[in-house]
């Protein structure tokens, strides 16, 4: 499957996760790192890079926890953090080649 089709699978997964929190407390589910990877995959497939702040919001977990997940994902070489060209205070996130291939493989298994 191409990245557009896989991005649709990822988007559906993110929507399912958001739907869960309408009925159940979000803190019952500990998959913030996966939510960040899904959001990055969808964003990259659309040609967008997202900020650390946006990734924290998308994870639907407390910001401090999301920041720990981001640090862990960087440490494992799955995502990278870079400065935004126009504002060096803003840090952008993107999947590395390793992260991209891992997310693709998992999404292929989903579809």
Tab-separated table of N, CA and C in Angstrom:
chain	number	residue	atom	x	y	z
A	1	UNK	N	0.853	-1.188	0.000
A	1	UNK	CA	0.000	0.000	0.000
A	1	UNK	C	0.887	1.237	0.000
A	2	UNK	N	0.405	2.269	-0.654
A	2	UNK	CA	1.189	3.502	-0.685
A	2	UNK	C	0.929	4.320	0.585
A	3	UNK	N	1.731	5.360	0.773
A	3	UNK	CA	1.635	6.152	2.001
A	3	UNK	C	0.284	6.840	2.165
A	4	UNK	N	-0.374	7.212	1.083
A	4	UNK	CA	-1.693	7.854	1.223
A	4	UNK	C	-2.699	6.886	1.830
A	5	UNK	N	-2.706	5.662	1.337
A	5	UNK	CA	-3.624	4.655	1.873
A	5	UNK	C	-3.264	4.333	3.319
A	6	UNK	N	-1.983	4.239	3.612
A	6	UNK	CA	-1.558	3.965	4.982
A	6	UNK	C	-1.876	5.141	5.900
A	7	UNK	N	-1.773	6.361	5.370
A	7	UNK	CA	-2.128	7.546	6.167
A	7	UNK	C	-3.613	7.528	6.509
A	8	UNK	N	-4.436	7.026	5.620
A	8	UNK	CA	-5.866	6.898	5.904
A	8	UNK	C	-6.098	5.891	7.034
A	9	UNK	N	-5.367	4.801	7.013
A	9	UNK	CA	-5.452	3.811	8.097
A	9	UNK	C	-5.037	4.469	9.411
A	10	UNK	N	-3.949	5.231	9.386
A	10	UNK	CA	-3.467	5.912	10.584
A	10	UNK	C	-4.485	6.937	11.076
A	11	UNK	N	-5.084	7.685	10.157
A	11	UNK	CA	-6.103	8.675	10.531
A	11	UNK	C	-7.295	8.008	11.192
A	12	UNK	N	-7.718	6.892	10.650
A	12	UNK	CA	-8.843	6.154	11.237
A	12	UNK	C	-8.500	5.679	12.645
A	13	UNK	N	-7.272	5.232	12.838
A	13	UNK	CA	-6.840	4.787	14.163
A	13	UNK	C	-6.858	5.955	15.148
A	14	UNK	N	-6.384	7.120	14.710
A	14	UNK	CA	-6.401	8.296	15.580
A	14	UNK	C	-7.842	8.700	15.928
A	15	UNK	N	-8.743	8.601	14.966
A	15	UNK	CA	-10.150	8.925	15.225
A	15	UNK	C	-10.770	7.937	16.202
A	16	UNK	N	-10.443	6.654	16.053
A	16	UNK	CA	-10.951	5.638	16.990
A	16	UNK	C	-10.470	5.930	18.406
A	17	UNK	N	-9.223	6.332	18.528
A	17	UNK	CA	-8.671	6.643	19.840
A	17	UNK	C	-9.384	7.841	20.458
A	18	UNK	N	-9.649	8.861	19.642
A	18	UNK	CA	-10.366	10.041	20.145
A	18	UNK	C	-11.779	9.661	20.569
A	19	UNK	N	-12.405	8.787	19.821
A	19	UNK	CA	-13.759	8.334	20.145
A	19	UNK	C	-13.777	7.600	21.485
A	20	UNK	N	-12.765	6.795	21.735
A	20	UNK	CA	-12.681	6.071	23.013
A	20	UNK	C	-12.767	7.019	24.195
A	21	UNK	N	-12.085	8.168	24.075
A	21	UNK	CA	-12.018	9.089	25.209
A	21	UNK	C	-13.335	9.810	25.457
A	22	UNK	N	-14.275	9.696	24.529
A	22	UNK	CA	-15.604	10.258	24.779
A	22	UNK	C	-16.383	9.381	25.756
A	23	UNK	N	-16.010	8.133	25.857
A	23	UNK	CA	-16.751	7.185	26.685
A	23	UNK	C	-15.953	6.646	27.867
A	24	UNK	N	-14.631	6.679	27.752
A	24	UNK	CA	-13.773	6.120	28.789
A	24	UNK	C	-12.666	7.118	29.124
A	25	UNK	N	-12.191	7.114	30.346
A	25	UNK	CA	-11.102	8.031	30.719
A	25	UNK	C	-9.846	7.763	29.885
A	26	UNK	N	-9.244	8.818	29.384
A	26	UNK	CA	-8.060	8.693	28.525
A	26	UNK	C	-6.889	8.046	29.252
A	27	UNK	N	-6.830	8.203	30.569
A	27	UNK	CA	-5.689	7.658	31.296
A	27	UNK	C	-5.731	6.130	31.440
A	28	UNK	N	-6.768	5.505	30.918
A	28	UNK	CA	-6.832	4.045	30.913
A	28	UNK	C	-5.952	3.431	29.825
A	29	UNK	N	-5.550	4.248	28.868
A	29	UNK	CA	-4.818	3.743	27.710
A	29	UNK	C	-3.428	4.367	27.672
A	30	UNK	N	-2.398	3.552	27.673
A	30	UNK	CA	-1.034	4.049	27.726
A	30	UNK	C	-0.306	3.966	26.405
A	31	UNK	N	-0.852	4.559	25.380
A	31	UNK	CA	-0.246	4.444	24.050
A	31	UNK	C	0.097	5.803	23.455
A	32	UNK	N	0.575	6.708	24.288
A	32	UNK	CA	0.911	8.049	23.816
A	32	UNK	C	1.993	8.062	22.758
A	33	UNK	N	2.983	7.201	22.917
A	33	UNK	CA	4.059	7.139	21.917
A	33	UNK	C	3.554	6.716	20.558
A	34	UNK	N	2.639	5.749	20.536
A	34	UNK	CA	2.068	5.296	19.277
A	34	UNK	C	1.223	6.400	18.656
A	35	UNK	N	0.472	7.134	19.461
A	35	UNK	CA	-0.326	8.245	18.936
A	35	UNK	C	0.575	9.295	18.290
A	36	UNK	N	1.710	9.557	18.897
A	36	UNK	CA	2.651	10.528	18.331
A	36	UNK	C	3.184	10.018	16.992
A	37	UNK	N	3.563	8.745	16.930
A	37	UNK	CA	4.058	8.186	15.671
A	37	UNK	C	2.990	8.230	14.582
A	38	UNK	N	1.747	7.901	14.928
A	38	UNK	CA	0.649	7.957	13.937
A	38	UNK	C	0.447	9.371	13.432
A	39	UNK	N	0.427	10.332	14.350
A	39	UNK	CA	0.222	11.727	13.958
A	39	UNK	C	1.353	12.210	13.056
A	40	UNK	N	2.577	11.837	13.388
A	40	UNK	CA	3.713	12.215	12.537
A	40	UNK	C	3.613	11.573	11.160
A	41	UNK	N	3.185	10.325	11.108
A	41	UNK	CA	3.051	9.648	9.818
A	41	UNK	C	2.020	10.345	8.940
A	42	UNK	N	0.864	10.649	9.509
A	42	UNK	CA	-0.182	11.335	8.747
A	42	UNK	C	0.319	12.698	8.288
A	43	UNK	N	0.938	13.440	9.178
A	43	UNK	CA	1.446	14.774	8.830
A	43	UNK	C	2.484	14.708	7.720
A	44	UNK	N	3.422	13.770	7.834
A	44	UNK	CA	4.455	13.653	6.805
A	44	UNK	C	3.869	13.229	5.470
A	45	UNK	N	2.845	12.388	5.494
A	45	UNK	CA	2.237	11.965	4.223
A	45	UNK	C	1.538	13.131	3.538
A	46	UNK	N	1.178	14.148	4.328
A	46	UNK	CA	0.549	15.360	3.783
A	46	UNK	C	1.581	16.461	3.523
A	47	UNK	N	2.851	16.146	3.734
A	47	UNK	CA	3.913	17.120	3.488
A	47	UNK	C	4.055	18.152	4.580
A	48	UNK	N	3.551	17.859	5.775
A	48	UNK	CA	3.638	18.799	6.894
A	48	UNK	C	4.565	18.258	7.964
A	49	UNK	N	5.195	19.164	8.671
A	49	UNK	CA	5.957	18.798	9.865
A	49	UNK	C	5.216	19.406	11.041
A	50	UNK	N	5.244	18.729	12.168
A	50	UNK	CA	4.505	19.251	13.311
A	50	UNK	C	5.459	19.625	14.437
A	51	UNK	N	4.993	20.543	15.245
A	51	UNK	CA	5.799	21.012	16.364
A	51	UNK	C	5.681	20.051	17.538
A	52	UNK	N	6.597	20.184	18.451
A	52	UNK	CA	6.550	19.391	19.679
A	52	UNK	C	5.222	19.643	20.389
A	53	UNK	N	4.793	20.900	20.442
A	53	UNK	CA	3.527	21.242	21.099
A	53	UNK	C	2.358	20.514	20.446
A	54	UNK	N	2.303	20.515	19.122
A	54	UNK	CA	1.224	19.819	18.410
A	54	UNK	C	1.253	18.324	18.682
A	55	UNK	N	2.442	17.754	18.734
A	55	UNK	CA	2.573	16.323	19.016
A	55	UNK	C	2.066	16.003	20.421
A	56	UNK	N	2.356	16.874	21.362
A	56	UNK	CA	1.873	16.673	22.732
A	56	UNK	C	0.347	16.697	22.772
A	57	UNK	N	-0.250	17.626	22.074
A	57	UNK	CA	-1.713	17.723	22.030
A	57	UNK	C	-2.302	16.490	21.359
A	58	UNK	N	-1.720	16.071	20.256
A	58	UNK	CA	-2.230	14.916	19.502
A	58	UNK	C	-2.152	13.627	20.311
A	59	UNK	N	-1.205	13.539	21.212
A	59	UNK	CA	-1.036	12.310	21.988
A	59	UNK	C	-2.162	12.096	22.999
A	60	UNK	N	-2.878	13.144	23.324
A	60	UNK	CA	-3.988	13.096	24.284
A	60	UNK	C	-3.561	12.587	25.657
A	61	UNK	N	-2.340	12.920	26.028
A	61	UNK	CA	-1.833	12.596	27.354
A	61	UNK	C	-1.236	13.878	27.934
A	62	UNK	N	-0.963	13.911	29.231
A	62	UNK	CA	-0.353	15.123	29.797
A	62	UNK	C	0.935	15.488	29.063
A	63	UNK	N	1.172	16.785	28.935
A	63	UNK	CA	2.326	17.270	28.170
A	63	UNK	C	3.644	16.715	28.700
A	64	UNK	N	3.797	16.628	30.007
A	64	UNK	CA	5.052	16.113	30.557
A	64	UNK	C	5.273	14.658	30.152
A	65	UNK	N	4.207	13.881	30.122
A	65	UNK	CA	4.311	12.485	29.692
A	65	UNK	C	4.627	12.419	28.203
A	66	UNK	N	3.961	13.255	27.419
A	66	UNK	CA	4.218	13.286	25.971
A	66	UNK	C	5.674	13.666	25.693
A	67	UNK	N	6.199	14.612	26.441
A	67	UNK	CA	7.601	15.007	26.250
A	67	UNK	C	8.550	13.858	26.569
A	68	UNK	N	8.207	13.046	27.560
A	68	UNK	CA	9.036	11.866	27.859
A	68	UNK	C	8.972	10.865	26.708
A	69	UNK	N	7.776	10.679	26.145
A	69	UNK	CA	7.646	9.781	24.989
A	69	UNK	C	8.461	10.312	23.817
A	70	UNK	N	8.399	11.608	23.577
A	70	UNK	CA	9.159	12.203	22.474
A	70	UNK	C	10.655	11.957	22.685
A	71	UNK	N	11.127	12.184	23.894
A	71	UNK	CA	12.549	11.947	24.182
A	71	UNK	C	12.913	10.475	23.953
A	72	UNK	N	12.043	9.578	24.350
A	72	UNK	CA	12.281	8.148	24.159
A	72	UNK	C	12.292	7.773	22.676
A	73	UNK	N	11.352	8.332	21.915
A	73	UNK	CA	11.289	8.064	20.472
A	73	UNK	C	12.529	8.605	19.762
A	74	UNK	N	13.015	9.768	20.198
A	74	UNK	CA	14.260	10.319	19.643
A	74	UNK	C	15.429	9.401	20.000
A	75	UNK	N	15.479	8.982	21.260
A	75	UNK	CA	16.564	8.109	21.727
A	75	UNK	C	16.622	6.801	20.935
A	76	UNK	N	15.468	6.279	20.563
A	76	UNK	CA	15.413	5.024	19.803
A	76	UNK	C	15.575	5.241	18.296
A	77	UNK	N	15.782	6.490	17.890
A	77	UNK	CA	16.027	6.781	16.483
A	77	UNK	C	14.792	6.693	15.607
A	78	UNK	N	13.599	6.813	16.203
A	78	UNK	CA	12.359	6.723	15.430
A	78	UNK	C	11.866	8.086	14.951
A	79	UNK	N	12.187	9.130	15.697
A	79	UNK	CA	11.838	10.489	15.282
A	79	UNK	C	13.042	11.389	15.487
A	80	UNK	N	13.006	12.547	14.830
A	80	UNK	CA	14.060	13.535	15.028
A	80	UNK	C	13.428	14.890	15.300
A	81	UNK	N	14.179	15.695	16.019
A	81	UNK	CA	13.729	17.024	16.412
A	81	UNK	C	14.653	18.039	15.754
A	82	UNK	N	14.073	19.015	15.064
A	82	UNK	CA	14.865	20.051	14.413
A	82	UNK	C	14.259	21.419	14.704
A	83	UNK	N	15.067	22.459	14.505
A	83	UNK	CA	14.571	23.826	14.678
A	83	UNK	C	13.729	24.226	13.471
A	84	UNK	N	12.695	25.012	13.724
A	84	UNK	CA	11.939	25.616	12.627
A	84	UNK	C	12.797	26.740	12.047
A	85	UNK	N	12.838	26.833	10.726
A	85	UNK	CA	13.691	27.824	10.066
A	85	UNK	C	13.360	29.252	10.495
A	86	UNK	N	12.073	29.582	10.522
A	86	UNK	CA	11.672	30.965	10.782
A	86	UNK	C	11.660	31.339	12.262
A	87	UNK	N	11.643	30.352	13.150
A	87	UNK	CA	11.592	30.634	14.585
A	87	UNK	C	12.337	29.514	15.309
A	88	UNK	N	13.558	29.779	15.680
A	88	UNK	CA	14.421	28.754	16.286
A	88	UNK	C	13.892	28.259	17.636
A	89	UNK	N	12.929	28.973	18.227
A	89	UNK	CA	12.351	28.512	19.497
A	89	UNK	C	11.414	27.339	19.286
A	90	UNK	N	10.883	27.199	18.072
A	90	UNK	CA	9.934	26.127	17.762
A	90	UNK	C	10.710	24.904	17.287
A	91	UNK	N	10.447	23.774	17.915
A	91	UNK	CA	11.067	22.508	17.537
A	91	UNK	C	10.069	21.689	16.735
A	92	UNK	N	10.512	21.200	15.592
A	92	UNK	CA	9.666	20.382	14.727
A	92	UNK	C	10.077	18.921	14.850
A	93	UNK	N	9.096	18.055	14.689
A	93	UNK	CA	9.341	16.623	14.763
A	93	UNK	C	9.059	15.981	13.422
A	94	UNK	N	9.800	14.948	13.114
A	94	UNK	CA	9.534	14.145	11.920
A	94	UNK	C	10.025	12.725	12.169
A	95	UNK	N	9.429	11.806	11.452
A	95	UNK	CA	9.868	10.416	11.536
A	95	UNK	C	11.208	10.276	10.831
A	96	UNK	N	12.075	9.472	11.387
A	96	UNK	CA	13.316	9.117	10.710
A	96	UNK	C	12.980	8.016	9.700
A	97	UNK	N	13.939	7.652	8.887
A	97	UNK	CA	13.717	6.542	7.945
A	97	UNK	C	13.353	5.272	8.708
A	98	UNK	N	14.027	5.030	9.823
A	98	UNK	CA	13.741	3.863	10.651
A	98	UNK	C	12.312	3.916	11.195
A	99	UNK	N	11.904	5.080	11.693
A	99	UNK	CA	10.556	5.246	12.225
A	99	UNK	C	9.501	5.111	11.148
A	100	UNK	N	9.790	5.687	9.999
A	100	UNK	CA	8.848	5.627	8.875
A	100	UNK	C	8.608	4.182	8.440
A	101	UNK	N	9.672	3.426	8.311
A	101	UNK	CA	9.528	2.029	7.889
A	101	UNK	C	8.791	1.194	8.939
A	102	UNK	N	9.062	1.461	10.214
A	102	UNK	CA	8.378	0.718	11.283
A	102	UNK	C	6.883	1.009	11.278
A	103	UNK	N	6.515	2.270	11.163
A	103	UNK	CA	5.094	2.638	11.156
A	103	UNK	C	4.417	2.075	9.904
A	104	UNK	N	5.081	2.184	8.768
A	104	UNK	CA	4.521	1.601	7.539
A	104	UNK	C	4.241	0.109	7.709
A	105	UNK	N	5.212	-0.611	8.269
A	105	UNK	CA	5.050	-2.069	8.442
A	105	UNK	C	3.863	-2.386	9.337
A	106	UNK	N	3.707	-1.643	10.419
A	106	UNK	CA	2.589	-1.888	11.329
A	106	UNK	C	1.268	-1.550	10.650
A	107	UNK	N	1.204	-0.417	9.958
A	107	UNK	CA	-0.037	-0.018	9.279
A	107	UNK	C	-0.402	-0.998	8.169
A	108	UNK	N	0.588	-1.559	7.490
A	108	UNK	CA	0.308	-2.589	6.483
A	108	UNK	C	-0.366	-3.802	7.124
A	109	UNK	N	0.067	-4.142	8.325
A	109	UNK	CA	-0.536	-5.260	9.038
A	109	UNK	C	-1.984	-4.940	9.444
A	110	UNK	N	-2.264	-3.669	9.717
A	110	UNK	CA	-3.619	-3.241	10.078
A	110	UNK	C	-4.571	-3.355	8.901
A	111	UNK	N	-4.050	-3.062	7.690
A	111	UNK	CA	-4.951	-2.959	6.527
A	111	UNK	C	-5.098	-4.268	5.794
